[in-house]
mmCIF file of N, CA and C in Angstrom:
data_model
loop_
_atom_site.group_PDB
_atom_site.id
_atom_site.type_symbol
_atom_site.label_atom_id
_atom_site.label_comp_id
_atom_site.label_asym_id
_atom_site.label_seq_id
_atom_site.Cartn_x
_atom_site.Cartn_y
_atom_site.Cartn_z
ATOM 1 N N MET C 17 -0.791 -6.603 -26.763
ATOM 2 C CA MET C 17 -0.436 -7.095 -26.094
ATOM 3 C C MET C 17 -2.501 -7.028 -24.820
ATOM 4 N N ASN C 18 -2.176 -8.099 -23.924
ATOM 5 C CA ASN C 18 -3.225 -8.435 -23.262
ATOM 6 C C ASN C 18 -2.674 -7.977 -21.469
ATOM 7 N N THR C 19 -3.607 -7.555 -20.752
ATOM 8 C CA THR C 19 -3.561 -7.378 -19.641
ATOM 9 C C THR C 19 -2.207 -7.935 -18.993
ATOM 10 N N GLU C 20 -2.394 -9.545 -18.959
ATOM 11 C CA GLU C 20 -1.620 -9.708 -18.190
ATOM 12 C C GLU C 20 -0.463 -10.265 -18.574
ATOM 13 N N GLN C 21 -0.097 -10.192 -19.962
ATOM 14 C CA GLN C 21 1.095 -9.636 -21.097
ATOM 15 C C GLN C 21 1.761 -8.707 -19.702
ATOM 16 N N LEU C 22 0.869 -7.607 -20.535
ATOM 17 C CA LEU C 22 1.814 -6.359 -19.647
ATOM 18 C C LEU C 22 2.170 -6.334 -18.250
ATOM 19 N N VAL C 23 0.927 -6.540 -16.994
ATOM 20 C CA VAL C 23 1.750 -6.533 -16.106
ATOM 21 C C VAL C 23 2.641 -8.060 -16.137
ATOM 22 N N ASP C 24 2.519 -8.744 -16.758
ATOM 23 C CA ASP C 24 3.974 -9.676 -16.549
ATOM 24 C C ASP C 24 5.772 -9.054 -16.903
ATOM 25 N N LEU C 25 5.354 -8.241 -18.464
ATOM 26 C CA LEU C 25 6.455 -6.969 -18.227
ATOM 27 C C LEU C 25 6.465 -6.602 -17.559
ATOM 28 N N LEU C 26 6.239 -5.388 -16.540
ATOM 29 C CA LEU C 26 6.410 -4.691 -15.792
ATOM 30 C C LEU C 26 6.936 -4.856 -14.719
ATOM 31 N N ILE C 27 5.872 -5.761 -14.462
ATOM 32 C CA ILE C 27 6.727 -6.630 -13.309
ATOM 33 C C ILE C 27 8.674 -6.941 -13.621
ATOM 34 N N GLU C 28 9.008 -7.103 -15.418
ATOM 35 C CA GLU C 28 10.536 -8.060 -14.832
ATOM 36 C C GLU C 28 10.771 -6.123 -15.078
ATOM 37 N N ALA C 29 9.964 -5.383 -15.438
ATOM 38 C CA ALA C 29 10.677 -3.827 -15.400
ATOM 39 C C ALA C 29 10.963 -3.622 -14.313
ATOM 40 N N CYS C 30 10.421 -2.981 -13.312
ATOM 41 C CA CYS C 30 11.015 -3.026 -12.067
ATOM 42 C C CYS C 30 11.349 -3.998 -11.564
ATOM 43 N N ASP C 31 11.593 -5.718 -11.456
ATOM 44 C CA ASP C 31 12.433 -6.232 -11.177
ATOM 45 C C ASP C 31 14.175 -6.411 -10.999
ATOM 46 N N ASN C 32 14.377 -5.684 -13.212
ATOM 47 C CA ASN C 32 15.406 -5.617 -13.985
ATOM 48 C C ASN C 32 16.209 -4.044 -12.647
ATOM 49 N N LYS C 33 15.783 -3.890 -12.114
ATOM 50 C CA LYS C 33 16.317 -1.801 -11.168
ATOM 51 C C LYS C 33 16.400 -2.989 -9.762
ATOM 52 N N ARG C 34 15.959 -4.316 -9.120
ATOM 53 C CA ARG C 34 15.708 -4.864 -7.695
ATOM 54 C C ARG C 34 14.998 -3.984 -6.957
ATOM 55 N N ALA C 35 14.083 -3.905 -7.797
ATOM 56 C CA ALA C 35 11.753 -3.661 -6.680
ATOM 57 C C ALA C 35 11.578 -4.220 -5.789
ATOM 58 N N GLU C 36 11.579 -4.438 -4.899
ATOM 59 C CA GLU C 36 11.833 -4.864 -3.122
ATOM 60 C C GLU C 36 9.623 -5.432 -2.966
ATOM 61 N N GLU C 37 9.637 -6.468 -2.727
ATOM 62 C CA GLU C 37 8.406 -6.455 -2.582
ATOM 63 C C GLU C 37 7.949 -6.380 -3.723
ATOM 64 N N ILE C 38 7.003 -7.036 -4.681
ATOM 65 C CA ILE C 38 6.259 -6.494 -5.852
ATOM 66 C C ILE C 38 5.309 -6.993 -5.859
ATOM 67 N N MET C 39 4.152 -6.396 -5.605
ATOM 68 C CA MET C 39 2.788 -7.140 -5.066
ATOM 69 C C MET C 39 2.557 -6.671 -6.764
ATOM 70 N N LYS C 40 1.134 -8.010 -6.304
ATOM 71 C CA LYS C 40 0.484 -7.275 -8.067
ATOM 72 C C LYS C 40 -0.972 -7.650 -7.446
ATOM 73 N N PHE C 41 -2.282 -6.747 -7.984
ATOM 74 C CA PHE C 41 -3.238 -6.843 -7.364
ATOM 75 C C PHE C 41 -4.797 -7.285 -8.880
ATOM 76 N N ASP C 42 -4.964 -8.091 -8.344
ATOM 77 C CA ASP C 42 -6.079 -7.851 -10.027
ATOM 78 C C ASP C 42 -7.334 -6.735 -9.667
ATOM 79 N N VAL C 43 -7.597 -6.342 -10.036
ATOM 80 C CA VAL C 43 -9.010 -5.918 -9.264
ATOM 81 C C VAL C 43 -10.118 -6.476 -10.595
ATOM 82 N N LYS C 44 -10.041 -6.110 -11.640
ATOM 83 C CA LYS C 44 -11.148 -6.193 -12.332
ATOM 84 C C LYS C 44 -12.489 -6.127 -12.121
ATOM 85 N N GLU C 45 -12.597 -7.070 -11.215
ATOM 86 C CA GLU C 45 -13.635 -7.675 -10.363
ATOM 87 C C GLU C 45 -14.227 -6.352 -9.735
ATOM 88 N N THR C 46 -13.552 -5.856 -8.735
ATOM 89 C CA THR C 46 -13.244 -4.325 -8.175
ATOM 90 C C THR C 46 -13.274 -3.007 -8.299
ATOM 91 N N SER C 47 -13.484 -3.176 -9.486
ATOM 92 C CA SER C 47 -12.202 -1.329 -10.034
ATOM 93 C C SER C 47 -13.067 -0.758 -11.139
ATOM 94 N N SER C 48 -13.393 1.026 -11.287
ATOM 95 C CA SER C 48 -13.767 0.391 -12.187
ATOM 96 C C SER C 48 -12.479 2.005 -13.099
ATOM 97 N N VAL C 49 -11.427 1.701 -12.288
ATOM 98 C CA VAL C 49 -10.614 2.727 -12.807
ATOM 99 C C VAL C 49 -8.985 2.268 -13.935
ATOM 100 N N THR C 50 -8.927 0.243 -12.863
ATOM 101 C CA THR C 50 -8.087 -0.380 -13.453
ATOM 102 C C THR C 50 -8.163 -1.875 -13.407
ATOM 103 N N ASP C 51 -7.471 -2.475 -14.286
ATOM 104 C CA ASP C 51 -7.465 -3.816 -13.944
ATOM 105 C C ASP C 51 -6.592 -4.363 -12.831
ATOM 106 N N CYS C 52 -5.926 -3.546 -12.950
ATOM 107 C CA CYS C 52 -3.826 -4.276 -11.972
ATOM 108 C C CYS C 52 -3.667 -3.582 -11.614
ATOM 109 N N TYR C 53 -2.938 -3.706 -9.872
ATOM 110 C CA TYR C 53 -2.877 -2.575 -9.301
ATOM 111 C C TYR C 53 -0.873 -3.352 -9.533
ATOM 112 N N LEU C 54 0.137 -2.703 -9.178
ATOM 113 C CA LEU C 54 1.031 -3.201 -9.709
ATOM 114 C C LEU C 54 1.923 -2.132 -8.278
ATOM 115 N N ILE C 55 2.623 -2.648 -6.455
ATOM 116 C CA ILE C 55 3.490 -1.777 -5.749
ATOM 117 C C ILE C 55 4.505 -2.107 -5.527
ATOM 118 N N CYS C 56 5.224 -2.009 -5.629
ATOM 119 C CA CYS C 56 6.727 -2.304 -5.355
ATOM 120 C C CYS C 56 7.450 -1.024 -4.155
ATOM 121 N N HIS C 57 8.736 -1.450 -3.945
ATOM 122 C CA HIS C 57 9.149 -0.179 -3.315
ATOM 123 C C HIS C 57 11.313 -0.042 -3.571
ATOM 124 N N GLY C 58 12.103 0.857 -3.682
ATOM 125 C CA GLY C 58 13.098 0.643 -3.608
ATOM 126 C C GLY C 58 13.489 1.204 -2.152
ATOM 127 N N ASN C 59 14.972 1.183 -2.464
ATOM 128 C CA ASN C 59 15.318 2.369 -0.925
ATOM 129 C C ASN C 59 15.800 3.544 -0.782
ATOM 130 N N SER C 60 15.527 3.540 -1.664
ATOM 131 C CA SER C 60 16.474 5.751 -1.947
ATOM 132 C C SER C 60 15.780 5.615 -3.326
ATOM 133 N N ASP C 61 15.863 7.027 -2.958
ATOM 134 C CA ASP C 61 14.854 8.305 -4.193
ATOM 135 C C ASP C 61 15.374 7.518 -5.468
ATOM 136 N N ARG C 62 17.044 8.267 -5.323
ATOM 137 C CA ARG C 62 17.418 7.983 -6.529
ATOM 138 C C ARG C 62 17.067 5.971 -7.221
ATOM 139 N N GLN C 63 16.721 5.228 -6.109
ATOM 140 C CA GLN C 63 16.607 3.325 -6.719
ATOM 141 C C GLN C 63 14.731 3.603 -7.358
ATOM 142 N N VAL C 64 13.979 4.800 -6.370
ATOM 143 C CA VAL C 64 13.256 4.994 -7.079
ATOM 144 C C VAL C 64 12.988 4.978 -8.319
ATOM 145 N N GLN C 65 13.458 6.584 -8.604
ATOM 146 C CA GLN C 65 13.474 6.941 -10.085
ATOM 147 C C GLN C 65 14.114 6.028 -11.130
ATOM 148 N N ALA C 66 14.631 4.878 -10.468
ATOM 149 C CA ALA C 66 15.445 4.152 -11.349
ATOM 150 C C ALA C 66 14.775 3.142 -12.033
ATOM 151 N N ILE C 67 13.427 2.378 -10.716
ATOM 152 C CA ILE C 67 12.483 1.671 -11.042
ATOM 153 C C ILE C 67 11.764 2.495 -12.356
ATOM 154 N N ALA C 68 11.292 3.643 -11.426
ATOM 155 C CA ALA C 68 9.980 4.478 -12.499
ATOM 156 C C ALA C 68 10.768 4.570 -14.090
ATOM 157 N N ASP C 69 11.896 5.034 -14.086
ATOM 158 C CA ASP C 69 13.035 4.891 -15.717
ATOM 159 C C ASP C 69 12.427 3.953 -15.760
ATOM 160 N N GLU C 70 12.629 2.256 -15.165
ATOM 161 C CA GLU C 70 13.163 1.123 -16.250
ATOM 162 C C GLU C 70 11.283 0.887 -17.280
ATOM 163 N N VAL C 71 10.510 1.466 -16.220
ATOM 164 C CA VAL C 71 8.917 0.839 -16.470
ATOM 165 C C VAL C 71 8.621 2.663 -17.944
ATOM 166 N N MET C 72 9.181 3.585 -17.758
ATOM 167 C CA MET C 72 8.563 4.168 -18.931
ATOM 168 C C MET C 72 9.607 4.426 -20.311
ATOM 169 N N ASP C 73 10.968 3.644 -19.432
ATOM 170 C CA ASP C 73 11.648 2.954 -21.228
ATOM 171 C C ASP C 73 10.565 1.886 -21.849
ATOM 172 N N PHE C 74 11.158 1.249 -20.830
ATOM 173 C CA PHE C 74 9.388 0.037 -21.543
ATOM 174 C C PHE C 74 8.312 0.280 -22.590
ATOM 175 N N CYS C 75 7.689 1.328 -21.835
ATOM 176 C CA CYS C 75 6.756 1.628 -22.655
ATOM 177 C C CYS C 75 6.773 2.607 -23.449
ATOM 178 N N LYS C 76 8.211 3.308 -23.198
ATOM 179 C CA LYS C 76 8.508 4.506 -25.116
ATOM 180 C C LYS C 76 9.404 3.491 -26.278
ATOM 181 N N GLU C 77 9.390 2.080 -25.124
ATOM 182 C CA GLU C 77 9.842 1.622 -26.821
ATOM 183 C C GLU C 77 9.224 0.678 -27.788
ATOM 184 N N ARG C 78 7.744 0.141 -26.856
ATOM 185 C CA ARG C 78 6.819 0.220 -27.983
ATOM 186 C C ARG C 78 5.931 1.021 -27.500
ATOM 187 N N GLU C 79 6.003 2.236 -27.305
ATOM 188 C CA GLU C 79 5.104 2.935 -28.038
ATOM 189 C C GLU C 79 4.087 3.051 -27.419
ATOM 190 N N MET C 80 4.254 2.805 -26.534
ATOM 191 C CA MET C 80 2.609 3.519 -25.555
ATOM 192 C C MET C 80 2.751 3.750 -24.408
ATOM 193 N N ASP C 81 1.393 5.012 -24.445
ATOM 194 C CA ASP C 81 1.713 6.421 -23.425
ATOM 195 C C ASP C 81 1.478 5.617 -22.225
ATOM 196 N N TYR C 82 1.998 6.597 -21.262
ATOM 197 C CA TYR C 82 1.392 6.776 -19.513
ATOM 198 C C TYR C 82 1.714 7.231 -19.344
ATOM 199 N N LEU C 83 1.326 7.688 -17.983
ATOM 200 C CA LEU C 83 0.665 9.010 -16.911
ATOM 201 C C LEU C 83 2.214 8.933 -16.151
ATOM 202 N N ILE C 84 2.855 9.341 -15.765
ATOM 203 C CA ILE C 84 3.299 9.866 -14.440
ATOM 204 C C ILE C 84 3.238 10.781 -13.150
ATOM 205 N N GLU C 85 3.185 10.820 -12.309
ATOM 206 C CA GLU C 85 3.289 12.158 -10.554
ATOM 207 C C GLU C 85 4.571 11.194 -9.606
ATOM 208 N N GLY C 86 4.468 12.173 -9.471
ATOM 209 C CA GLY C 86 5.315 12.267 -8.793
ATOM 210 C C GLY C 86 7.289 11.836 -8.825
ATOM 211 N N TYR C 87 7.472 11.671 -9.622
ATOM 212 C CA TYR C 87 8.884 11.085 -9.788
ATOM 213 C C TYR C 87 9.564 12.197 -9.192
ATOM 214 N N ARG C 88 9.531 13.628 -9.405
ATOM 215 C CA ARG C 88 10.789 14.395 -9.157
ATOM 216 C C ARG C 88 11.402 14.182 -7.377
ATOM 217 N N GLU C 89 10.044 14.228 -6.610
ATOM 218 C CA GLU C 89 10.475 14.256 -5.374
ATOM 219 C C GLU C 89 10.934 12.525 -4.541
ATOM 220 N N GLY C 90 10.690 11.268 -5.739
ATOM 221 C CA GLY C 90 11.330 10.153 -5.557
ATOM 222 C C GLY C 90 11.204 9.647 -4.411
ATOM 223 N N LYS C 91 9.615 9.638 -3.756
ATOM 224 C CA LYS C 91 8.816 8.988 -2.915
ATOM 225 C C LYS C 91 7.772 8.667 -3.450
ATOM 226 N N TRP C 92 7.308 8.374 -3.913
ATOM 227 C CA TRP C 92 5.722 7.741 -4.084
ATOM 228 C C TRP C 92 5.737 8.376 -5.765
ATOM 229 N N VAL C 93 6.409 7.169 -7.087
ATOM 230 C CA VAL C 93 5.963 7.305 -8.101
ATOM 231 C C VAL C 93 4.765 6.402 -8.795
ATOM 232 N N LEU C 94 3.811 7.632 -8.814
ATOM 233 C CA LEU C 94 3.223 6.503 -9.821
ATOM 234 C C LEU C 94 2.365 6.401 -11.754
ATOM 235 N N ILE C 95 2.788 5.528 -12.154
ATOM 236 C CA ILE C 95 2.677 5.355 -12.869
ATOM 237 C C ILE C 95 2.110 4.466 -13.700
ATOM 238 N N ASP C 96 1.132 4.981 -14.956
ATOM 239 C CA ASP C 96 -0.721 4.330 -14.798
ATOM 240 C C ASP C 96 0.119 4.875 -16.394
ATOM 241 N N VAL C 97 -0.360 3.236 -17.042
ATOM 242 C CA VAL C 97 -0.142 2.002 -18.045
ATOM 243 C C VAL C 97 -1.301 1.545 -19.274
ATOM 244 N N ASN C 98 -1.921 2.000 -19.313
ATOM 245 C CA ASN C 98 -3.140 1.281 -20.529
ATOM 246 C C ASN C 98 -4.211 1.216 -19.042
ATOM 247 N N ASN C 99 -3.538 -0.470 -18.273
ATOM 248 C CA ASN C 99 -5.129 -0.372 -17.832
ATOM 249 C C ASN C 99 -4.041 -1.053 -16.529
ATOM 250 N N VAL C 100 -2.899 -0.932 -16.018
ATOM 251 C CA VAL C 100 -1.997 -1.249 -14.721
ATOM 252 C C VAL C 100 -1.857 -0.064 -15.045
ATOM 253 N N VAL C 101 -1.255 0.230 -12.682
ATOM 254 C CA VAL C 101 -1.268 1.499 -12.230
ATOM 255 C C VAL C 101 -0.073 0.770 -11.534
ATOM 256 N N VAL C 102 1.383 1.347 -11.774
ATOM 257 C CA VAL C 102 2.189 1.188 -10.988
ATOM 258 C C VAL C 102 2.579 2.028 -9.907
ATOM 259 N N HIS C 103 2.737 1.841 -8.717
ATOM 260 C CA HIS C 103 2.593 2.745 -7.567
ATOM 261 C C HIS C 103 4.758 2.131 -7.268
ATOM 262 N N VAL C 104 5.688 2.884 -7.357
ATOM 263 C CA VAL C 104 6.866 2.776 -6.778
ATOM 264 C C VAL C 104 7.217 3.462 -5.528
ATOM 265 N N PHE C 105 6.890 3.224 -4.653
ATOM 266 C CA PHE C 105 7.009 3.446 -3.218
ATOM 267 C C PHE C 105 8.797 3.892 -3.253
ATOM 268 N N HIS C 106 9.183 4.972 -2.214
ATOM 269 C CA HIS C 106 10.272 4.843 -1.355
ATOM 270 C C HIS C 106 9.832 3.920 0.428
ATOM 271 N N LYS C 107 10.387 3.288 0.779
ATOM 272 C CA LYS C 107 10.441 2.129 1.374
ATOM 273 C C LYS C 107 9.570 2.785 2.630
ATOM 274 N N PRO C 108 9.945 4.151 3.514
ATOM 275 C CA PRO C 108 9.344 4.766 4.834
ATOM 276 C C PRO C 108 8.023 4.946 4.234
ATOM 277 N N GLU C 109 7.531 5.614 2.683
ATOM 278 C CA GLU C 109 6.782 5.946 2.410
ATOM 279 C C GLU C 109 5.280 4.923 2.105
ATOM 280 N N ARG C 110 6.504 3.710 1.717
ATOM 281 C CA ARG C 110 5.775 2.444 1.741
ATOM 282 C C ARG C 110 4.685 1.994 3.093
ATOM 283 N N ASP C 111 5.865 1.510 3.303
ATOM 284 C CA ASP C 111 5.300 1.769 4.857
ATOM 285 C C ASP C 111 3.938 2.458 5.800
ATOM 286 N N TYR C 112 4.136 3.960 5.691
ATOM 287 C CA TYR C 112 3.229 4.472 5.585
ATOM 288 C C TYR C 112 1.774 4.805 5.497
ATOM 289 N N TYR C 113 2.047 5.216 3.831
ATOM 290 C CA TYR C 113 0.811 4.383 3.202
ATOM 291 C C TYR C 113 0.221 3.281 3.039
ATOM 292 N N ASN C 114 0.686 1.875 3.200
ATOM 293 C CA ASN C 114 0.068 0.934 3.666
ATOM 294 C C ASN C 114 -0.841 0.615 2.283
ATOM 295 N N LEU C 115 -0.392 1.090 0.957
ATOM 296 C CA LEU C 115 -2.133 1.132 0.208
ATOM 297 C C LEU C 115 -2.346 -0.971 0.324
ATOM 298 N N GLU C 116 -1.794 -1.842 1.104
ATOM 299 C CA GLU C 116 -1.711 -3.057 0.385
ATOM 300 C C GLU C 116 -3.516 -3.108 1.154
ATOM 301 N N ARG C 117 -3.325 -2.402 3.049
ATOM 302 C CA ARG C 117 -4.119 -3.346 3.015
ATOM 303 C C ARG C 117 -5.951 -2.120 2.120
ATOM 304 N N LEU C 118 -5.575 -1.289 1.462
ATOM 305 C CA LEU C 118 -6.795 -1.731 0.944
ATOM 306 C C LEU C 118 -8.137 -2.922 -0.015
ATOM 307 N N PHE C 119 -7.029 -3.496 -0.234
ATOM 308 C CA PHE C 119 -6.643 -4.702 -0.967
ATOM 309 C C PHE C 119 -7.832 -6.370 -0.203
ATOM 310 N N LYS C 120 -8.791 -5.941 0.572
ATOM 311 C CA LYS C 120 -9.368 -6.636 1.097
ATOM 312 C C LYS C 120 -9.991 -8.140 0.727
ATOM 313 N N TYR C 121 -10.463 -8.540 -0.434
ATOM 314 C CA TYR C 121 -11.192 -8.615 -0.884
ATOM 315 C C TYR C 121 -9.867 -9.800 -1.926
ATOM 316 N N GLY C 122 -9.157 -9.862 -1.679
ATOM 317 C CA GLY C 122 -8.013 -11.082 -1.791
ATOM 318 C C GLY C 122 -7.875 -11.005 -3.486
ATOM 319 N N GLU C 123 -7.232 -9.736 -3.983
ATOM 320 C CA GLU C 123 -6.906 -9.582 -4.781
ATOM 321 C C GLU C 123 -5.467 -9.802 -5.288
ATOM 322 N N ARG C 124 -4.962 -9.921 -4.551
ATOM 323 C CA ARG C 124 -3.687 -10.038 -3.949
ATOM 324 C C ARG C 124 -3.139 -11.399 -5.196
ATOM 325 N N VAL C 125 -2.341 -11.553 -6.089
ATOM 326 C CA VAL C 125 -2.449 -12.331 -6.825
ATOM 327 C C VAL C 125 -0.640 -12.162 -6.848
ATOM 328 N N GLU C 126 -0.044 -13.893 -6.476
ATOM 329 C CA GLU C 126 1.731 -14.224 -6.441
ATOM 330 C C GLU C 126 2.591 -13.578 -7.912
ATOM 331 N N VAL C 127 3.348 -12.907 -7.294
ATOM 332 C CA VAL C 127 3.981 -12.691 -8.535
ATOM 333 C C VAL C 127 5.061 -13.755 -8.390
#
């Protein structure tokens, strides 16, 4: 599965749990860490965890390795899947950290 297919399927997994304002940032040319970032948010700790669960279930079904941080608190969950990093925020944390501001080189891609 190539990166674009993986990203599309991860977006679908987030959308399945009604993640809001899903944003995709293609950073192949500007990052040595990953090819793509996905940023979205939920409106409660439980919704954030449900979105993360959906992404993890997607990975488990396909026997894909992933790393996850922040799940227990449900405020900001980071899921690293191959060459895609998914950030699932609780809305107040997303507003506070405003990761989108880091992508000033036009990497945002419409979802």
